């Protein structure tokens, strides 16, 4: 029997035993996007029945991560809803009631075997090279034997009496996958501490919370036959299952212990905008109908579909570095910022997407997003709130260079820097060699004579310096860059000069000019 519900209801069901990493966040995202695309509901359920591993700190981090990612849940902790509580440790009375029902219908039984006894049988099976299955010893206990054990206070678990049948998981992503239940055996549904096992609680909750689509990582596919058997034992309608592909690193190996195994909050702390990470994660196992990759949020929320999810592993390559030999084949001096970010696109999709969005969002939003990165920066306090018009215009001119907001402070600090120096000998030599001094002096004189105040004015001034000195290209621009910034690389000069203003610019040139023996 499949689900009779009309509204799509999905859920993300994390166990609070660590932070939310990319794999978990991708699962949450697929559930969230599917619910949005189908105008349904997205639920959050906390699966904290593993008392040894669940922590309050992890619970808080997971909630904070989901909120940062903009995946607000329609029902769940903090929001409530008609099928709560949404934390499993608060639902023990519900599981108990259902267990009593299963036991009375002889679909489950108490198992009094001690852990030592079971361990011994497991070892024996191992030594014979056969898979261990519970032998069903307690399934045939009589009523009086059971009562005797209970009265003695013998600890017990509750086992599901697995019927012998072929279970077919009709998965929306993986297709039809068959499992022989006799290879499963009678498994534990209630542990000796009275807490339900994952495979048991998850079914009762999914059924009572009227979940229509269970979307999760492919690692859970092998749990699904157990869950289907329990759905059937209770006569609950089956939800649709969709097991999303594995995520691997560029080396094809599992993501655990790699960059993607870090908390998604690490991406926030590096200054990726949350929509960027969502957009990137959506493509880990899903493709848009027209193959488009960069998508605004609203589009993603309307076109996502499980039908377009693939079972092949998805590669998570965000931290792939430029290899030395790749650097040699590209003349980075000839690439402007957009060219550079397009180049990086081939290297890291995440950074390409990130730069694109940073360039597009309203500048006021970017100012706000910059606040945590400005706190410890070397700029005057009045600019740190992220709203100052000067700060916003600086940010507006540097955003083209950014893949992550954490890269912005050095650029911004440059505008406020008073004690300017040459970064290195190479920068200084740009003036000392060839016609450098002449170019520098001519530029100083021409900005003193004119009153430039916009990028075009500065462009024209530099062109006239070129005409007067007979220099063009590198031998014209590099000495000007060096005498005004002390560096051999950086922002586009006309924009930088406009933001600095004529006075500051002259002061910088006087300080650096002295060092290279130029009289003001
Ligand atoms: N608590 C399980 C986990 O974190 C949930 C699996 C599921 O979605 O059913 O892996």
XYZ file of C-alpha atoms and ligand atoms in Angstrom:
530
model
C 0.000 0.000 0.000
C 1.515 3.378 -0.926
C 0.766 6.696 0.608
C -2.793 8.009 0.162
C -1.893 11.601 1.130
C -2.310 14.418 -1.347
C 0.150 16.955 0.097
C 3.884 16.227 -0.297
C 5.536 16.028 3.121
C 9.287 15.537 3.437
C 11.507 15.515 6.455
C 15.110 15.949 7.466
C 15.905 13.708 10.421
C 19.408 14.383 11.728
C 20.941 12.617 14.697
C 22.502 15.312 16.874
C 25.882 13.668 17.221
C 28.110 16.078 15.301
C 27.856 19.135 13.097
C 25.944 19.437 9.853
C 28.366 18.554 7.074
C 27.888 18.811 3.329
C 26.421 15.297 2.983
C 23.768 15.962 5.633
C 23.056 19.442 4.347
C 22.583 18.087 0.811
C 20.011 15.610 2.184
C 18.220 18.418 4.003
C 18.325 20.537 0.856
C 16.839 17.857 -1.408
C 13.985 17.393 1.072
C 13.496 21.140 1.365
C 13.590 21.779 -2.389
C 11.273 18.894 -3.197
C 8.716 20.116 -0.659
C 8.955 23.665 -2.055
C 8.709 22.554 -5.678
C 5.624 20.480 -4.893
C 4.088 23.151 -2.648
C 4.249 20.736 0.264
C 5.721 20.770 3.767
C 9.269 20.293 5.017
C 9.666 18.876 8.532
C 12.602 18.711 10.886
C 12.794 15.781 13.288
C 15.577 15.236 15.771
C 16.634 11.598 16.076
C 18.329 11.536 19.438
C 17.634 7.990 20.594
C 21.326 7.175 20.686
C 21.774 8.624 24.141
C 25.542 8.127 24.215
C 26.196 10.105 21.065
C 23.523 12.821 21.105
C 24.487 16.224 22.458
C 22.739 19.541 22.982
C 25.673 21.347 21.339
C 25.265 19.338 18.160
C 21.508 19.961 18.149
C 22.158 23.705 18.319
C 24.783 23.635 15.556
C 22.489 21.694 13.240
C 19.659 24.167 13.783
C 21.997 27.128 13.297
C 23.350 25.558 10.101
C 19.895 24.950 8.647
C 18.853 28.487 9.478
C 21.976 29.938 7.906
C 21.292 27.895 4.804
C 17.815 29.389 4.708
C 16.027 26.073 5.082
C 13.295 26.964 7.517
C 11.112 24.010 8.465
C 7.310 24.103 8.451
C 7.013 21.702 11.397
C 9.619 20.729 13.948
C 11.558 21.926 16.991
C 10.861 25.525 17.886
C 8.022 25.726 15.339
C 5.748 22.950 16.577
C 3.061 21.404 14.404
C 0.163 18.968 14.616
C 2.298 15.801 14.753
C 4.759 16.668 17.508
C 6.779 16.345 19.574
C 9.453 16.384 16.879
C 12.291 15.140 19.049
C 12.424 11.371 19.423
C 13.457 11.323 23.080
C 10.155 13.078 23.799
C 8.181 10.410 21.948
C 9.126 7.338 23.988
C 5.533 6.856 25.215
C 4.378 6.633 21.596
C 6.934 3.952 20.665
C 6.011 2.019 23.816
C 2.379 1.918 22.838
C 3.229 0.615 19.367
C 5.625 -1.979 20.758
C 2.941 -3.365 23.043
C 0.710 -3.724 20.006
C 3.365 -5.590 18.019
C 4.112 -7.917 20.937
C 0.453 -8.701 21.517
C 0.061 -9.484 17.820
C 3.147 -11.743 18.062
C 4.978 -9.649 15.468
C 7.693 -8.889 17.988
C 9.050 -10.547 21.109
C 11.185 -9.874 24.146
C 14.722 -11.222 23.952
C 16.473 -11.981 27.232
C 19.754 -13.180 25.717
C 22.682 -11.477 27.410
C 25.118 -9.407 25.400
C 27.927 -11.864 26.327
C 25.917 -14.763 24.919
C 25.172 -12.889 21.703
C 28.775 -11.731 21.398
C 29.932 -15.337 21.691
C 27.576 -16.453 18.919
C 28.697 -13.558 16.742
C 32.364 -14.553 17.176
C 31.560 -18.154 16.370
C 29.810 -17.152 13.136
C 32.755 -14.941 12.249
C 35.250 -17.735 12.796
C 33.216 -19.931 10.484
C 33.106 -17.144 7.899
C 29.315 -16.931 7.852
C 27.239 -13.796 8.448
C 25.801 -13.606 11.937
C 22.029 -13.698 12.359
C 20.113 -13.987 15.613
C 19.057 -17.606 16.035
C 15.544 -16.811 17.297
C 16.163 -18.433 20.674
C 13.707 -16.188 22.573
C 11.005 -16.211 19.902
C 9.495 -19.378 21.289
C 9.404 -18.519 25.016
C 6.159 -19.324 26.781
C 4.113 -16.734 28.645
C 5.302 -18.093 32.014
C 8.972 -18.135 30.950
C 8.665 -14.527 29.869
C 6.997 -13.490 33.126
C 9.621 -15.299 35.133
C 12.418 -13.368 33.421
C 10.559 -10.068 33.818
C 9.981 -10.758 37.519
C 13.656 -11.568 37.964
C 14.468 -8.204 36.432
C 16.449 -9.701 33.536
C 17.220 -6.922 31.056
C 15.685 -7.478 27.647
C 15.497 -6.070 24.161
C 12.525 -6.338 21.823
C 13.081 -8.057 18.491
C 11.027 -7.803 15.356
C 9.875 -11.171 14.072
C 11.056 -10.805 10.499
C 8.694 -12.551 8.063
C 10.365 -14.574 5.363
C 9.846 -12.752 2.061
C 11.415 -10.864 -0.787
C 11.339 -7.139 -0.065
C 11.478 -4.849 -3.082
C 12.450 -1.241 -2.489
C 10.973 0.747 -5.362
C 13.360 3.658 -5.113
C 12.780 6.899 -7.039
C 16.518 7.279 -7.677
C 18.046 3.819 -7.356
C 15.239 1.924 -9.115
C 13.900 -1.422 -7.866
C 16.279 -2.997 -5.356
C 15.531 -6.475 -4.000
C 16.375 -7.805 -0.551
C 15.838 -11.308 0.881
C 14.485 -10.834 4.407
C 15.962 -14.121 5.592
C 19.352 -12.397 5.411
C 18.114 -9.817 7.894
C 16.984 -12.020 10.769
C 14.998 -10.935 13.824
C 16.456 -7.497 14.547
C 16.258 -5.373 17.671
C 13.600 -2.650 17.647
C 13.826 -1.649 21.312
C 17.213 -1.569 23.028
C 17.777 -2.744 26.591
C 17.748 0.889 27.795
C 14.144 1.100 26.573
C 15.028 3.397 23.647
C 13.825 2.417 20.195
C 16.343 1.535 17.493
C 16.712 3.884 14.535
C 14.974 1.554 12.067
C 11.968 1.256 14.340
C 11.405 4.820 15.563
C 11.928 6.198 12.066
C 8.978 4.171 10.735
C 6.539 5.112 13.492
C 7.512 8.764 13.130
C 7.374 8.829 9.343
C 3.948 7.198 9.463
C 2.486 9.392 12.220
C 3.991 12.538 10.718
C 2.396 11.568 7.391
C 5.686 11.719 5.496
C 5.088 11.033 1.810
C 8.700 11.062 0.561
C 11.732 9.798 2.448
C 14.752 11.382 0.761
C 18.147 10.531 2.238
C 21.658 9.359 1.408
C 22.204 6.055 -0.355
C 23.944 4.766 2.782
C 20.468 4.195 4.222
C 19.243 2.039 1.330
C 20.192 -1.158 3.161
C 18.080 -0.069 6.153
C 15.015 0.380 3.996
C 13.860 -3.280 3.788
C 13.768 -3.435 7.609
C 11.715 -0.267 7.634
C 9.344 -1.516 4.946
C 8.720 -4.693 6.968
C 7.779 -2.594 9.986
C 5.519 -0.321 7.920
C 3.801 -3.479 6.723
C 3.541 -5.005 10.192
C 1.601 -1.964 11.386
C -0.415 -1.666 8.196
C 0.963 1.853 7.665
C 0.949 3.181 4.089
C 4.446 3.217 2.577
C 6.071 6.529 1.725
C 8.070 6.828 -1.509
C 11.797 6.318 -0.962
C 14.541 8.239 -2.745
C 18.162 7.488 -1.914
C 20.483 10.182 -3.232
C 23.883 9.338 -4.661
C 27.027 9.177 -2.649
C 29.222 12.291 -2.566
C 32.899 11.683 -3.265
C 36.056 13.781 -3.326
C 37.989 14.472 -6.538
C 39.935 11.276 -5.877
C 36.680 9.307 -6.067
C 36.874 8.402 -2.396
C 34.226 9.015 0.223
C 33.934 12.520 1.575
C 34.376 11.672 5.226
C 37.542 13.192 6.656
C 37.772 15.531 3.657
C 36.807 19.157 3.144
C 33.142 18.302 2.772
C 33.224 16.535 6.088
C 33.644 19.899 7.793
C 30.680 21.804 9.140
C 28.708 23.832 6.622
C 29.250 26.725 9.020
C 32.906 26.691 7.936
C 31.664 27.872 4.536
C 29.755 30.675 6.215
C 32.882 31.623 8.140
C 34.870 31.826 4.916
C 32.320 34.224 3.502
C 30.358 32.180 1.002
C 26.802 33.481 0.737
C 24.352 30.799 1.807
C 22.544 30.736 -1.558
C 25.842 29.851 -3.206
C 26.308 26.780 -1.055
C 22.702 25.771 -1.642
C 23.053 26.178 -5.383
C 26.286 24.187 -5.349
C 24.888 21.417 -3.144
C 21.747 21.117 -5.281
C 24.014 20.027 -8.128
C 25.537 17.226 -6.067
C 23.460 14.482 -7.656
C 20.843 16.559 -9.456
C 20.867 18.384 -12.805
C 18.509 21.085 -14.009
C 16.349 20.317 -17.075
C 18.336 22.661 -19.339
C 21.731 21.879 -17.811
C 21.991 25.330 -16.262
C 24.180 25.426 -13.159
C 23.996 28.919 -11.715
C 20.463 29.407 -10.493
C 18.719 31.953 -8.335
C 17.048 30.564 -5.255
C 13.466 30.914 -6.483
C 14.252 28.999 -9.652
C 15.876 26.182 -7.701
C 12.830 25.970 -5.435
C 10.481 25.649 -8.388
C 12.317 23.306 -10.767
C 13.889 20.767 -8.425
C 12.641 17.238 -8.990
C 13.732 13.807 -7.790
C 13.223 12.487 -11.315
C 16.378 14.333 -12.352
C 18.543 12.918 -9.570
C 21.265 10.555 -10.677
C 22.562 7.451 -8.943
C 26.165 8.036 -10.005
C 28.403 9.469 -7.292
C 28.571 13.274 -7.176
C 31.993 14.914 -6.942
C 32.664 17.539 -4.352
C 35.630 19.506 -5.663
C 35.480 22.903 -4.036
C 38.940 22.918 -2.599
C 40.743 21.675 -5.661
C 43.925 23.726 -5.916
C 45.581 25.050 -9.029
C 48.396 22.742 -9.886
C 51.801 24.314 -10.568
C 51.866 23.260 -14.210
C 48.388 24.712 -14.752
C 49.594 28.049 -13.481
C 52.360 28.116 -16.067
C 50.036 27.716 -19.023
C 47.936 30.744 -18.106
C 49.195 34.305 -18.257
C 47.517 35.595 -15.151
C 48.767 39.117 -15.841
C 46.606 39.198 -18.911
C 43.446 38.070 -17.140
C 41.185 40.715 -15.704
C 39.178 39.858 -12.603
C 36.240 38.441 -14.527
C 38.572 36.424 -16.716
C 40.288 35.100 -13.632
C 37.065 34.050 -12.007
C 35.926 32.392 -15.243
C 39.245 30.556 -15.249
C 38.716 29.468 -11.676
C 35.310 28.243 -12.734
C 37.041 25.357 -14.414
C 38.896 24.681 -11.205
C 36.232 25.200 -8.618
C 32.563 25.501 -9.411
C 31.808 26.749 -5.937
C 34.126 29.728 -6.253
C 32.825 30.609 -9.674
C 29.243 30.557 -8.398
C 30.226 32.462 -5.326
C 31.976 35.239 -7.244
C 29.007 35.520 -9.606
C 26.551 35.955 -6.755
C 28.799 38.352 -4.838
C 28.866 40.487 -7.993
C 25.085 40.405 -8.311
C 23.557 40.889 -4.866
C 22.414 44.361 -3.783
C 25.390 46.195 -2.307
C 23.513 46.869 0.951
C 23.117 43.118 1.472
C 26.824 42.623 0.837
C 27.600 45.343 3.379
C 25.585 43.457 5.978
C 27.192 40.133 5.121
C 30.597 41.798 5.507
C 30.032 42.820 9.132
C 31.591 39.729 10.789
C 34.622 40.063 8.530
C 35.110 43.750 9.336
C 35.090 43.333 13.119
C 38.791 42.605 13.412
C 39.905 44.446 10.297
C 42.141 47.469 10.300
C 39.597 50.067 9.327
C 38.073 52.948 11.319
C 35.244 51.854 13.624
C 32.562 53.929 11.899
C 32.871 51.777 8.787
C 32.461 48.463 10.562
C 28.667 48.471 10.678
C 28.621 47.665 6.987
C 26.296 50.554 6.065
C 28.653 53.521 5.536
C 28.282 54.834 1.956
C 32.078 55.023 1.498
C 32.475 51.443 2.626
C 29.715 50.376 0.245
C 31.343 52.102 -2.701
C 34.698 50.507 -1.883
C 32.991 47.143 -1.596
C 31.195 47.743 -4.847
C 34.480 48.249 -6.657
C 36.264 45.285 -5.092
C 33.490 42.687 -5.175
C 34.451 41.598 -8.656
C 37.667 40.185 -7.161
C 36.035 38.160 -4.416
C 35.143 34.484 -4.238
C 34.664 34.679 -0.503
C 34.003 37.678 1.692
C 36.955 36.804 3.905
C 39.151 37.999 1.031
C 37.723 41.537 1.177
C 39.367 43.158 4.237
C 42.888 43.496 2.739
C 41.412 45.347 -0.238
C 39.305 47.567 2.004
C 42.153 48.237 4.416
C 44.169 49.476 1.474
C 41.907 52.523 1.249
C 42.466 53.459 4.842
C 46.152 52.745 4.998
C 48.237 55.803 5.984
C 51.793 54.441 6.336
C 52.389 53.254 2.821
C 55.523 51.290 1.869
C 56.827 49.229 -0.999
C 55.630 45.672 -0.637
C 58.914 44.278 -1.992
C 61.935 45.043 -4.190
C 60.077 43.952 -7.281
C 57.468 46.671 -6.742
C 60.173 49.276 -6.132
C 62.093 48.254 -9.263
C 59.059 49.002 -11.391
C 59.919 52.656 -10.828
C 63.681 52.379 -10.776
C 63.908 50.555 -14.082
C 63.537 52.045 -17.587
C 61.383 55.115 -17.823
C 59.652 54.366 -14.487
C 60.710 57.497 -12.647
C 59.700 59.714 -15.536
C 56.269 58.097 -15.730
C 55.763 58.404 -11.969
C 56.752 62.051 -11.901
C 54.635 62.917 -14.937
C 51.613 61.244 -13.312
C 52.125 63.184 -10.090
C 52.420 66.466 -11.970
C 49.370 65.851 -14.101
C 47.063 65.010 -11.205
C 48.319 68.118 -9.439
C 47.476 70.271 -12.450
C 44.076 68.661 -13.173
C 41.290 67.935 -10.728
C 40.334 64.335 -11.572
C 37.394 62.906 -9.673
C 36.067 59.915 -11.576
C 37.504 56.766 -13.199
C 37.320 58.280 -16.699
C 39.292 61.366 -15.640
C 42.032 59.109 -14.290
C 41.996 56.947 -17.409
C 42.458 60.030 -19.587
C 45.230 61.339 -17.359
C 47.113 58.071 -17.594
C 46.701 58.122 -21.381
C 48.182 61.615 -21.549
C 51.112 60.515 -19.349
C 51.623 57.730 -21.887
C 51.748 60.203 -24.740
C 54.176 62.488 -22.957
C 56.570 59.707 -21.934
C 56.205 57.484 -24.976
C 55.270 54.508 -22.760
C 52.257 52.253 -23.033
C 50.908 49.011 -21.521
C 52.963 47.489 -18.710
C 55.746 50.124 -18.744
C 53.120 52.832 -18.313
C 50.742 51.222 -15.813
C 53.148 49.351 -13.573
C 55.204 52.365 -12.442
C 51.934 54.218 -11.779
C 50.629 51.270 -9.784
C 53.826 51.019 -7.827
C 54.152 54.719 -6.971
C 50.522 54.876 -5.794
C 50.166 51.556 -3.984
C 53.677 50.198 -3.344
C 52.507 46.981 -4.970
C 52.756 45.260 -8.325
C 49.183 43.935 -8.335
C 45.765 44.926 -7.103
C 42.574 46.718 -7.990
C 41.886 48.517 -11.224
C 43.725 51.806 -10.907
C 41.088 54.326 -12.065
C 38.616 52.884 -9.550
C 41.157 52.841 -6.762
C 42.202 56.452 -7.473
C 38.643 57.699 -7.517
C 37.918 56.100 -4.172
C 41.142 57.329 -2.602
C 40.702 60.875 -3.883
C 43.337 63.275 -5.218
C 44.765 64.386 -1.867
C 45.366 60.933 -0.433
C 46.791 59.825 -3.725
C 49.307 62.643 -3.810
C 50.332 61.982 -0.220
C 51.015 58.341 -1.007
C 53.084 59.287 -4.049
C 55.114 61.741 -1.986
C 55.977 59.097 0.630
C 56.882 56.418 -1.894
C 58.571 58.981 -4.179
C 60.997 59.904 -1.412
C 62.073 56.274 -1.064
C 62.986 56.010 -4.747
C 64.636 59.437 -4.860
C 61.908 61.425 -6.554
C 61.537 65.019 -5.443
C 57.882 65.970 -4.860
N 18.887 9.903 11.893
C 19.247 9.318 10.646
C 20.575 9.890 10.206
O 20.975 10.942 10.668
C 18.151 9.624 9.647
C 18.105 8.758 8.487
C 16.798 8.921 7.745
O 16.626 9.971 7.114
O 15.976 8.066 7.824
O 21.262 9.305 9.409
